[in-house]
XYZ file of C-alpha atoms in Angstrom:
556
model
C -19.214 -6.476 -45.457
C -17.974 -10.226 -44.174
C -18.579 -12.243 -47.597
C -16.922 -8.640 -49.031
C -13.864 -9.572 -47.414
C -14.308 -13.241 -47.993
C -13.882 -12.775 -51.884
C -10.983 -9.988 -50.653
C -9.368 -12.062 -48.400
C -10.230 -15.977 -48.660
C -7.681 -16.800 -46.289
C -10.167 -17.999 -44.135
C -11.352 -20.586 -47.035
C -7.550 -21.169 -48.849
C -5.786 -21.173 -46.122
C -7.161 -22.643 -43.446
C -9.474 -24.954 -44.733
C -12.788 -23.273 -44.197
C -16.316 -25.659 -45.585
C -18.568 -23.620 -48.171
C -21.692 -24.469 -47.532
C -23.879 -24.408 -50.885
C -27.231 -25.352 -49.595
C -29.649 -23.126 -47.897
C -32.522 -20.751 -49.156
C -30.196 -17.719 -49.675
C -27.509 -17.685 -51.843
C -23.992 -15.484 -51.181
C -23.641 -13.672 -54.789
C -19.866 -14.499 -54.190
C -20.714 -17.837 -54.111
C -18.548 -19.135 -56.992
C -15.073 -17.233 -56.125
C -15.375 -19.038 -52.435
C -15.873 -22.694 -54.094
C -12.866 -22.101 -56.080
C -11.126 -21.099 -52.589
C -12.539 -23.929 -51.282
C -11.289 -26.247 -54.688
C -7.711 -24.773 -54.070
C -7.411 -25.639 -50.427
C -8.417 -28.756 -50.912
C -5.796 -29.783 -53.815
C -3.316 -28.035 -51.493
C -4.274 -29.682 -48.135
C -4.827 -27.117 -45.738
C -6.756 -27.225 -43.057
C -9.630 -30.138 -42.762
C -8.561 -30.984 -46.184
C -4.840 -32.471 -44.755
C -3.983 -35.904 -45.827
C -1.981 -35.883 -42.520
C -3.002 -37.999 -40.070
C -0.968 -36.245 -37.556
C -1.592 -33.315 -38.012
C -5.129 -33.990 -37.760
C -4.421 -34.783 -34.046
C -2.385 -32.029 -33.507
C -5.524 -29.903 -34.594
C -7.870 -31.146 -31.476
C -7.779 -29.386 -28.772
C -9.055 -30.231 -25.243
C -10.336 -27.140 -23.633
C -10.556 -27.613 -19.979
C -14.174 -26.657 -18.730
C -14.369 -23.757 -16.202
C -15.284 -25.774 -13.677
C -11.821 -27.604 -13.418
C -9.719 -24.807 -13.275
C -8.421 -24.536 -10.017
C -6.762 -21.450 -8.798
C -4.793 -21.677 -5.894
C -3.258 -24.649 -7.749
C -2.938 -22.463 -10.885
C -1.534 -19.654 -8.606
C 1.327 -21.873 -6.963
C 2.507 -23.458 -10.245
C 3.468 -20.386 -11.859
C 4.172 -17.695 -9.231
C 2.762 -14.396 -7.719
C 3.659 -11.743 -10.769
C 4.162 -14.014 -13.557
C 2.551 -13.431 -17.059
C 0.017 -15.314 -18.651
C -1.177 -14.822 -22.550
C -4.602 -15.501 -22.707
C -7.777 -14.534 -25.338
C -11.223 -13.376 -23.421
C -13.617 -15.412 -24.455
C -17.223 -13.408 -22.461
C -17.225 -10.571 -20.117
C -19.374 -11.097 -17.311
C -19.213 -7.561 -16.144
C -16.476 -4.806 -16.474
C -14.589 -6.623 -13.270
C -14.874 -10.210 -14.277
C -13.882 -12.068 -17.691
C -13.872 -15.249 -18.936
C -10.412 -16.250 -20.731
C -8.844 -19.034 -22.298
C -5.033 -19.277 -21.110
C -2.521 -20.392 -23.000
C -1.101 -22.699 -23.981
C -3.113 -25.109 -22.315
C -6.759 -24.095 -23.571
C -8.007 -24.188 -19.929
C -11.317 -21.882 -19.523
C -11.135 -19.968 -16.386
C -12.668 -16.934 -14.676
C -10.602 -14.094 -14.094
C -11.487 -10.919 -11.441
C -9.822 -7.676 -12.411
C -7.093 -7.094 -9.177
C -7.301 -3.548 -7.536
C -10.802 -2.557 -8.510
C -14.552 -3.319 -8.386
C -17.112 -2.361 -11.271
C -20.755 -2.126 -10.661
C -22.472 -5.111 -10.620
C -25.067 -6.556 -13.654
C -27.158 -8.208 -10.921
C -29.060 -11.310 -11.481
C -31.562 -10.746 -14.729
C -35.406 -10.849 -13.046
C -37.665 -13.025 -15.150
C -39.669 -11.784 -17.462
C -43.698 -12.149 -15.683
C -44.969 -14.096 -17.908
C -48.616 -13.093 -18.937
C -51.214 -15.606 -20.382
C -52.919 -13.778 -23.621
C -56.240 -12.867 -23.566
C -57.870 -15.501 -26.672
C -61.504 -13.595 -26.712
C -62.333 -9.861 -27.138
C -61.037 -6.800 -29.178
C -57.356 -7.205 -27.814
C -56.878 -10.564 -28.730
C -53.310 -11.132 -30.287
C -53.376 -12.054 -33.948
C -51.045 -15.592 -34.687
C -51.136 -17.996 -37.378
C -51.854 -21.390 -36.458
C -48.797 -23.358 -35.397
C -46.567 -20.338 -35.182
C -44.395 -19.467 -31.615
C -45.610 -16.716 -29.858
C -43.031 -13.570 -30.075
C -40.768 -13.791 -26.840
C -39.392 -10.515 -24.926
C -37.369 -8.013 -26.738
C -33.693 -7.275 -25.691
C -35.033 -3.879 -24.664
C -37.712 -5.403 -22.240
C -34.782 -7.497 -20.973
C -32.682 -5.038 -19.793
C -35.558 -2.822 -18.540
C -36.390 -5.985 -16.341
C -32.442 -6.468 -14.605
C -31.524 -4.873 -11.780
C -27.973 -3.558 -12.436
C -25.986 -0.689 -10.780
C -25.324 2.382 -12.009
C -22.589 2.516 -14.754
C -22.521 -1.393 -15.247
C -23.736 -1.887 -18.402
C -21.085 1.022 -19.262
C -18.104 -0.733 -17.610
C -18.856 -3.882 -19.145
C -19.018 -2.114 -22.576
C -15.955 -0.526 -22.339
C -14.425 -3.948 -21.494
C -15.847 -5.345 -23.900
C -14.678 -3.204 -26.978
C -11.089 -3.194 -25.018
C -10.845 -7.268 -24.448
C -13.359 -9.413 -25.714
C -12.101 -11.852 -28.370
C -8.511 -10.458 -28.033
C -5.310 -11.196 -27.230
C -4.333 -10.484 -23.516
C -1.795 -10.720 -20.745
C -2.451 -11.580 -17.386
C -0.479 -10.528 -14.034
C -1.578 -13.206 -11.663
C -1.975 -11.053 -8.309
C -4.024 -13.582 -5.850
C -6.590 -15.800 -4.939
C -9.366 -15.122 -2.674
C -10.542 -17.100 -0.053
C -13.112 -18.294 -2.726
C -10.862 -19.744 -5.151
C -10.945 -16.878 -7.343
C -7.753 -15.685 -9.258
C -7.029 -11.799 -9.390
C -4.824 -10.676 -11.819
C -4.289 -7.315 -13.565
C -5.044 -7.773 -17.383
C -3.228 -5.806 -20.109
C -4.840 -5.228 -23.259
C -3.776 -4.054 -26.127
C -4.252 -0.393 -27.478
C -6.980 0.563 -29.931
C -4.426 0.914 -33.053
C -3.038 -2.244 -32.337
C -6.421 -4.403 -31.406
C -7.356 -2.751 -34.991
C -4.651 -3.713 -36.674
C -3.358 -0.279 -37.401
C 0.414 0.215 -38.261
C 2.625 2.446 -36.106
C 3.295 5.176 -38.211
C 6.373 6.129 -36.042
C 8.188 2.641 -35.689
C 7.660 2.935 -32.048
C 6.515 -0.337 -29.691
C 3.102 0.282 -28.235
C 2.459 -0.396 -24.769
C -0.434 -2.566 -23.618
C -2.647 -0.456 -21.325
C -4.481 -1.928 -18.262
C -7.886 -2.668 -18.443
C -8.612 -1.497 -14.321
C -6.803 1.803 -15.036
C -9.327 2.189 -18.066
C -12.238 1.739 -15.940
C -11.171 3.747 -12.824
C -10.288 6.709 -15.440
C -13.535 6.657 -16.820
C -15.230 6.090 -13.590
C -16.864 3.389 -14.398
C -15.331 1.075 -11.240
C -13.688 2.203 -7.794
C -10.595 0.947 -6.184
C -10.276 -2.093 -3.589
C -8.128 -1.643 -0.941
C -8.333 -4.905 -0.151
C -7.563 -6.265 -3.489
C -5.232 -3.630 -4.083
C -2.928 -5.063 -1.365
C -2.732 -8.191 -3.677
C -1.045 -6.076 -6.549
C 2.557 -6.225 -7.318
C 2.812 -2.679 -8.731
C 0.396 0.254 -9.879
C -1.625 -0.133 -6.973
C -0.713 4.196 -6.292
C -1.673 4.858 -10.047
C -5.328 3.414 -9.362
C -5.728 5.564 -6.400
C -4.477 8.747 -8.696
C -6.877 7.817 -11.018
C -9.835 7.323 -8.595
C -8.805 10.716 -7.015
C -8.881 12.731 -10.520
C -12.174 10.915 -11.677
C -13.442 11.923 -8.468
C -12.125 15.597 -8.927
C -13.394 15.682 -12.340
C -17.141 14.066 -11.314
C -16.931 11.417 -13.977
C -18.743 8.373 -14.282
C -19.993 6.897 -11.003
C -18.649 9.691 -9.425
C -21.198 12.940 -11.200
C -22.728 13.446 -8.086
C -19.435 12.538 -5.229
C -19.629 14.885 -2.480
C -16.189 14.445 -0.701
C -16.641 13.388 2.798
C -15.351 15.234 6.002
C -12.273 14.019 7.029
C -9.692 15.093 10.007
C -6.574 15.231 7.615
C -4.864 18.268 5.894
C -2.703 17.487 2.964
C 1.031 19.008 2.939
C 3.666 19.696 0.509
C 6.454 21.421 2.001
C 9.561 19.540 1.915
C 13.231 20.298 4.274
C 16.459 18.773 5.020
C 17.324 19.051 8.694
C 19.744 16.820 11.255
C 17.745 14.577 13.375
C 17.636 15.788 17.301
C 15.230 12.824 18.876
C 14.073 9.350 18.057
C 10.749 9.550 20.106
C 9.438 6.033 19.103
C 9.589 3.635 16.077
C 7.574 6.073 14.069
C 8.178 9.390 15.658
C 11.279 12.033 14.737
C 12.115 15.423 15.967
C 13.997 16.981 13.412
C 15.842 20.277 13.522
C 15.167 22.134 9.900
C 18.311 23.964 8.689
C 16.730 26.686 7.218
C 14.703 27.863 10.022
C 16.216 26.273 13.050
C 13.173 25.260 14.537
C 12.646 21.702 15.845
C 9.567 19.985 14.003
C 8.133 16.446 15.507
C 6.683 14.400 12.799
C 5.413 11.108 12.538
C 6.317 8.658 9.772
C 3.511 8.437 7.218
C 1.423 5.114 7.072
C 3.094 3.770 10.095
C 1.969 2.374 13.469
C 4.830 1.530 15.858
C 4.653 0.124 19.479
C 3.802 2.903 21.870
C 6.327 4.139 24.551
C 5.526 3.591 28.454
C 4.310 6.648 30.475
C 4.096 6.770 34.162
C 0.988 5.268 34.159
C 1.252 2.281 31.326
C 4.392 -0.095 30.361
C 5.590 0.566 27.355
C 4.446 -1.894 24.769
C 6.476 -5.279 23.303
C 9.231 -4.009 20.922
C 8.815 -0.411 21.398
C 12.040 0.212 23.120
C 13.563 -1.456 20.582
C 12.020 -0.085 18.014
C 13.437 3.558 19.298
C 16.740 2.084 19.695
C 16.595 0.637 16.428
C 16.250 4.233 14.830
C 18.083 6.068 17.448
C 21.474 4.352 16.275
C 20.640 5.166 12.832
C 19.407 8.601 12.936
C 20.887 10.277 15.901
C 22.920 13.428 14.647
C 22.012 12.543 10.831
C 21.150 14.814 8.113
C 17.709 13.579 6.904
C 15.444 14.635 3.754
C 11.638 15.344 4.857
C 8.725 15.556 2.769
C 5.968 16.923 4.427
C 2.451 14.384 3.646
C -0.531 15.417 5.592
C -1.333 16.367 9.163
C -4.069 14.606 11.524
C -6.236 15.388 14.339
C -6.399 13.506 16.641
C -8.052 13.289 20.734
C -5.721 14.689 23.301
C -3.520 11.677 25.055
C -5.551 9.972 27.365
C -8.753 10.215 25.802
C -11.062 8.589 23.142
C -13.177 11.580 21.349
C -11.238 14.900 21.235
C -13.619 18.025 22.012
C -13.874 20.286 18.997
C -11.067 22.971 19.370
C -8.505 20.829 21.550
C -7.386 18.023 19.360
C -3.984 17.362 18.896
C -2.457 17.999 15.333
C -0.087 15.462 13.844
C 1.855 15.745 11.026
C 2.855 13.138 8.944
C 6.190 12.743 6.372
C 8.563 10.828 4.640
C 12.351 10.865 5.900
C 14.882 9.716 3.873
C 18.432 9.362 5.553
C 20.806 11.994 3.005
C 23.600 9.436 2.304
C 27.676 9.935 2.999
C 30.227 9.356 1.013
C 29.889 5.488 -0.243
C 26.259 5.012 1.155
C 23.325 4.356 -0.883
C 20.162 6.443 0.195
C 17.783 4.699 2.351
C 13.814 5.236 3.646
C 13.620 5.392 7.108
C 9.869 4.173 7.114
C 10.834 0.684 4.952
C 13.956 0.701 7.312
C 11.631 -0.296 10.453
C 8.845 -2.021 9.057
C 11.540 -4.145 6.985
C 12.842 -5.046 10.959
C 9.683 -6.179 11.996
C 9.591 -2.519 14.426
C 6.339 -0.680 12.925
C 3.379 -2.493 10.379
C 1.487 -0.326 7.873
C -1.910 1.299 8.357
C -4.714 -0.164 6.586
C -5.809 3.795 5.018
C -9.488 4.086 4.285
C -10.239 5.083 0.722
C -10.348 8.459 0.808
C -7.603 9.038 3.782
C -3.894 11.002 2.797
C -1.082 7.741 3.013
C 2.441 7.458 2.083
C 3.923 8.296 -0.969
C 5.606 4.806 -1.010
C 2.758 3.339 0.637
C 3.152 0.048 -2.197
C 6.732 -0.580 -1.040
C 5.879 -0.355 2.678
C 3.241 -2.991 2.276
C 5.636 -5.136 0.469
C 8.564 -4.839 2.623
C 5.794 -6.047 5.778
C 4.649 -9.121 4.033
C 8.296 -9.866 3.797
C 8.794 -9.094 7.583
C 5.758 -11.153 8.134
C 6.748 -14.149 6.016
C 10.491 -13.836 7.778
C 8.794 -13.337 11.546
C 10.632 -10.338 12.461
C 10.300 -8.388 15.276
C 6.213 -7.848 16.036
C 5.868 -10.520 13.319
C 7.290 -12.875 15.398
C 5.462 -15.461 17.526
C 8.483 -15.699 20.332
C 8.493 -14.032 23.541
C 9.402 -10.436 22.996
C 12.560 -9.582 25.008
C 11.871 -8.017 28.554
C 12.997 -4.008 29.336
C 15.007 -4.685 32.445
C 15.931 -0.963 33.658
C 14.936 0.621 37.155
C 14.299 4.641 36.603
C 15.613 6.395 39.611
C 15.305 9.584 38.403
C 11.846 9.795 39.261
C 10.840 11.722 42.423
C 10.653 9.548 45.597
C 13.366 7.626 44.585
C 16.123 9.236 46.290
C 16.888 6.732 48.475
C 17.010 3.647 46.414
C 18.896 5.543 43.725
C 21.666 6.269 46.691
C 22.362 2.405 46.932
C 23.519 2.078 43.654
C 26.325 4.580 44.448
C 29.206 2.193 45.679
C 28.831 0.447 42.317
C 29.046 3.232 40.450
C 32.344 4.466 42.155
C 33.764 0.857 42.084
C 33.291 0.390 38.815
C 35.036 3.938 37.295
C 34.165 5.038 34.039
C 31.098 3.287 32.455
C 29.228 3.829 29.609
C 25.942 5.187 28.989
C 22.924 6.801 26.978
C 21.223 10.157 27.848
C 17.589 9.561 27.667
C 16.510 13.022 28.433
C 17.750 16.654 28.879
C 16.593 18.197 32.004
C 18.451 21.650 31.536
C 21.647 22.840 30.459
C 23.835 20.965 32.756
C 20.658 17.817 34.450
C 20.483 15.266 32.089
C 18.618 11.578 32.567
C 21.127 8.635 32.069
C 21.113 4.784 31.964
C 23.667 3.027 32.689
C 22.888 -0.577 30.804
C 25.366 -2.154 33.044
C 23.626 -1.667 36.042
C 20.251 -1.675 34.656
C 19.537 1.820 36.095
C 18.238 5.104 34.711
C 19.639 8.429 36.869
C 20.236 12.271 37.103
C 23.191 13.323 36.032
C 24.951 16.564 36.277
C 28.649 17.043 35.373
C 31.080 18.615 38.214
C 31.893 22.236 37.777
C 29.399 23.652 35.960
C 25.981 25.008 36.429
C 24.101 26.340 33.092
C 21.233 29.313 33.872
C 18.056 28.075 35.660
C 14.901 27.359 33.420
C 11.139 28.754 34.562
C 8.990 26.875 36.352
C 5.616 27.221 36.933
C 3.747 26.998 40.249
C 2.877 23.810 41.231
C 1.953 21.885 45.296
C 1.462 25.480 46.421
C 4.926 27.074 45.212
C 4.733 30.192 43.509
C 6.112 30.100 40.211
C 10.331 30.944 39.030
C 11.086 33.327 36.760
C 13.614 31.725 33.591
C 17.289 33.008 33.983
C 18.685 34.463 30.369
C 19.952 32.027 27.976
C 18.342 28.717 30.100
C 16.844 28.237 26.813
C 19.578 28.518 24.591
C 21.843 26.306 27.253
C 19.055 23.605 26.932
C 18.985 23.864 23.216
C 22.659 23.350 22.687
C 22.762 20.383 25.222
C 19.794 18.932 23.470
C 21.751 19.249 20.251
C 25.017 18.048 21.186
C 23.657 15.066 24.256
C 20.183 13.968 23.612
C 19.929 9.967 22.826
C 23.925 9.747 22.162
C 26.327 7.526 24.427
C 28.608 8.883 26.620
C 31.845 7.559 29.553
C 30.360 8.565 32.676
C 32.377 8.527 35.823
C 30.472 9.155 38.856
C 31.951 10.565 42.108
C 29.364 11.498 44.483
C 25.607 12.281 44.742
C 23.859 15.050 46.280
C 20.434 14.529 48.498
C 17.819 14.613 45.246
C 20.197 11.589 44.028
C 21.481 13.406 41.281
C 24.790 11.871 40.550
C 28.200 14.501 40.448
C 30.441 13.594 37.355
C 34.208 14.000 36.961
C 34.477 13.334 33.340
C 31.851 13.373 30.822
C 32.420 12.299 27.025
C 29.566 12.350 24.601
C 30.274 10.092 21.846
């Protein structure tokens, strides 16, 4: 079939300059039309047969051995996410090729980005047996010939590869080797190895075949190839490195999984504490708990729902018994500024279980459920709709959770790990390597605080009307305050009003109170209308539980 299209096509010979080479035991019966190829080229110069001096040194190339190619060097010269062209020259396994890049002929060793075929393993030697030269079984060789040497078959029966490798590295194979390529350059390892996402080109096209419909083919990538056939897995790791289709990988390894392909025939899913979601609402945001945690009033059902943002890890909020961690007060304030009183769009993710607060293993039947989303603030009129979850990691407020392979994550869980290496490089917020700023306020609301909160009481009349932040809604009518000016949290109540009394239960040996009607409703519409907004205070007296009498209240 070659010499067929030799005498076909004797490009190779005309054109380029190909030698025929006449000697030899066995003859090519198209012998004669490739001299006469051969006779033409020549009298026209092409190829080794140039008269051209120069162009004989333009022909040479120097091809750069493997073992010069340096990558980090390779990798800062032209960029994270530039594109290389590049031919594949061996495929090592279905992970790892060897290419040629162009233009400068340098031989280098490329590692697929995002995934990780089955190894080939190192090829065991063949145990070499001495023939027996006496006896029955005695091998029967001419004098002077070689003995025979171990067939490909008992080869391979002798490596030690995993599972599905020798299919991944066919499939590369018949997709890459010898072909035209384009390379994504990703990363290097801390071993000097470069990981880039290769694009190959479809089977019509590596064929040659035309596009019936005019349309431009699309390269396809070689790692989504393998993944969808199941012969490799993702990398988170490596998939961090990727610029974009890191998601598309997972989707892949999650229907190949589904569909028990490949690697994956006998996958049993393991047991995992998440539930995935789907429900999506718009509602108007009620509380900023924390740098990743929302209550969110839905407006179909009026119910408050507390969600965490998906893939995110803020600092944690002080209790009574533990300070509040560096940035997470301003983390909260961050959001609070943003989102208090906004319309927000939610999209349910997946929900958690986790150990009650205060412990490390949660006993089966009292964890605490978490659900997770993604809030997007519903723009106004001129504003451009933004992601609260890139909104504080971009700050430097929350980093993103490194998500085990088969754990629920983020829809946008590329884009949040982008926007934190650019917090990182830029040293915001818990990026940063300065002295986090210090929470300076004294909470008097707390019981046993009664009389230090009454000292603060000349200030407050002296000074009039100040500003400041409900942190907390008591009841209809008590709500927590700080005033930033004096550094001082309080109870607040405003003058001439009293809302219905909420239940209480029994507690230090006092029977429990019986709700009043509508306490509930009175703290709802409070919480609505007060919760985490600023307000002009102006403080007149205080009563013996230090809960400061107001003449003039005006939420903002």
């Amino acid at each position: 079939m070659l010499e067929l299209s030799l005498l076909l096509h004797d490009r190779p010979v005309a054109c380029f300059g190909s030698q025929v080479r006449a000697g030899g035991v066995q003859q090519s019966p198209y012998l004669e039309a490739l001299q006469k190829a051969e006779e033409r080229a020549q009298l026209a110069g092409l190829g080794v047969w140039t008269r051209d001096p120069a162009a004989h040194a333009e022909a040479v190339r120097e091809v750069q051995p493997v073992e010069a190619f340096d990558a980090t060097t390779f990798m800062q010269m032209n960029g994270k996410g530039s594109e290389v062209q590049a031919v594949v020259e061996a495929v090592s396994n279905g992970g790892m090729l060897r290419a040629t890049l162009l233009p400068d002929f340098q031989l280098a060793t490329i590692v697929l980005c995002g995934v990780q075929a089955p190894s080939m393993g190192r090829r065991a030697a063949p145990s070499a047996t001495t023939p027996t030269t006496d006896g029955p079984d005695a091998p029967s060789t001419a004098p002077g010939s070689v003995p025979p040497g171990p067939s490909a078959a008992a080869i391979a029966g002798t490596s030690n590869a995993e599972p599905f490798a020798l299919e991944a590295k066919s499939l590369t194979e018949s997709r890459a080797l010898n072909r035209d390529v384009r390379l994504i350059v990703e990363g290097v390892d801390k071993y000097n190895n470069l990981f880039a996402s290769v694009l190959v080109p479809p089977p019509a096209a590596a064929n040659g075949a035309a596009n019936g419909s005019g349309a431009k083919v699309e390269d396809e990538s070689l790692a989504e190839l393998l993944v969808k056939a199941g012969y490799a897995k993702c990398a988170e790791w490596s998939l961090n490195l990727m610029t974009s289709g890191a998601q598309r990988l997972r989707d892949l390894e999650k229907a190949a999984k589904q569909q028990r392909v490949g690697m994956w025939v006998n996958y049993v899913p393991p047991p995992t504490n998440q539930t995935k979601l789907s429900d999506s609402f718009t509602g108007k945001v009620i509380e900023v708990v924390s740098g990743d945690c929302l209550v969110v009033k839905d407006q179909s059902s009026g119910v408050e729902r507390r969600l965490q943002l998906s893939s995110l890890r803020a600092p944690r909020m002080g209790t009574r018994d533990r300070a509040a961690d560096p940035y997470a007060t301003d983390a909260r304030e961050f959001l609070r500024k943003r989102l208090i009183g906004r319309e927000v769009a939610v999209k349910m993710e997946y929900n958690r279980k986790v150990a009650p607060a205060g412990e490390l293993v949660a006993t089966p039947g009292e964890e605490r459920v978490l659900s997770f989303g993604n809030v997007e603030i519903v723009p106004e009129k001129g504003e451009e709709k933004q992601n609260v979850g890139e909104l504080v990691v971009a700050r430097g407020f929350a980093s993103v959770i490194k998500h085990r392979g088969e754990e629920e994550r983020s829809c946008i869980y590329d884009r949040l790990m982008e926007v934190e290496n650019m917090a990182r490089s830029a040293k915001r917020g818990i990026h940063s390597a300065k002295e986090p700023p210090a929470n300076r306020i004294n909470d008097m609301s707390a019981p046993g605080h009664a009389a230090k909160a009454k000292q603060y009481l000349p200030f407050f009349q002296r000074n009039g009307k100040m500003q400041g932040l409900v942190e907390f809604v008591l009841s209809g009518h008590r709500l927590k305050v700080t005033i930033p000016k004096e550094g001082v949290t309080i109870v607040f109540a405003p003058s001439g009003i009293k809302t219905p009394a909420r239940a209480q239960a029994a507690s230090m040996g006092k029977p429990a109170v019986q709700g009043e009607p509508y306490a509930e409703e009175a703290l709802q519409f409070t919480r609505e209308n007060a919760l985490q907004r600023e307000c002009d205070v102006s403080i007149d007296t205080m009563d013996r539980w230090a809960c400061t009498q107001a003449q003039c209240v005006q939420v903002q």
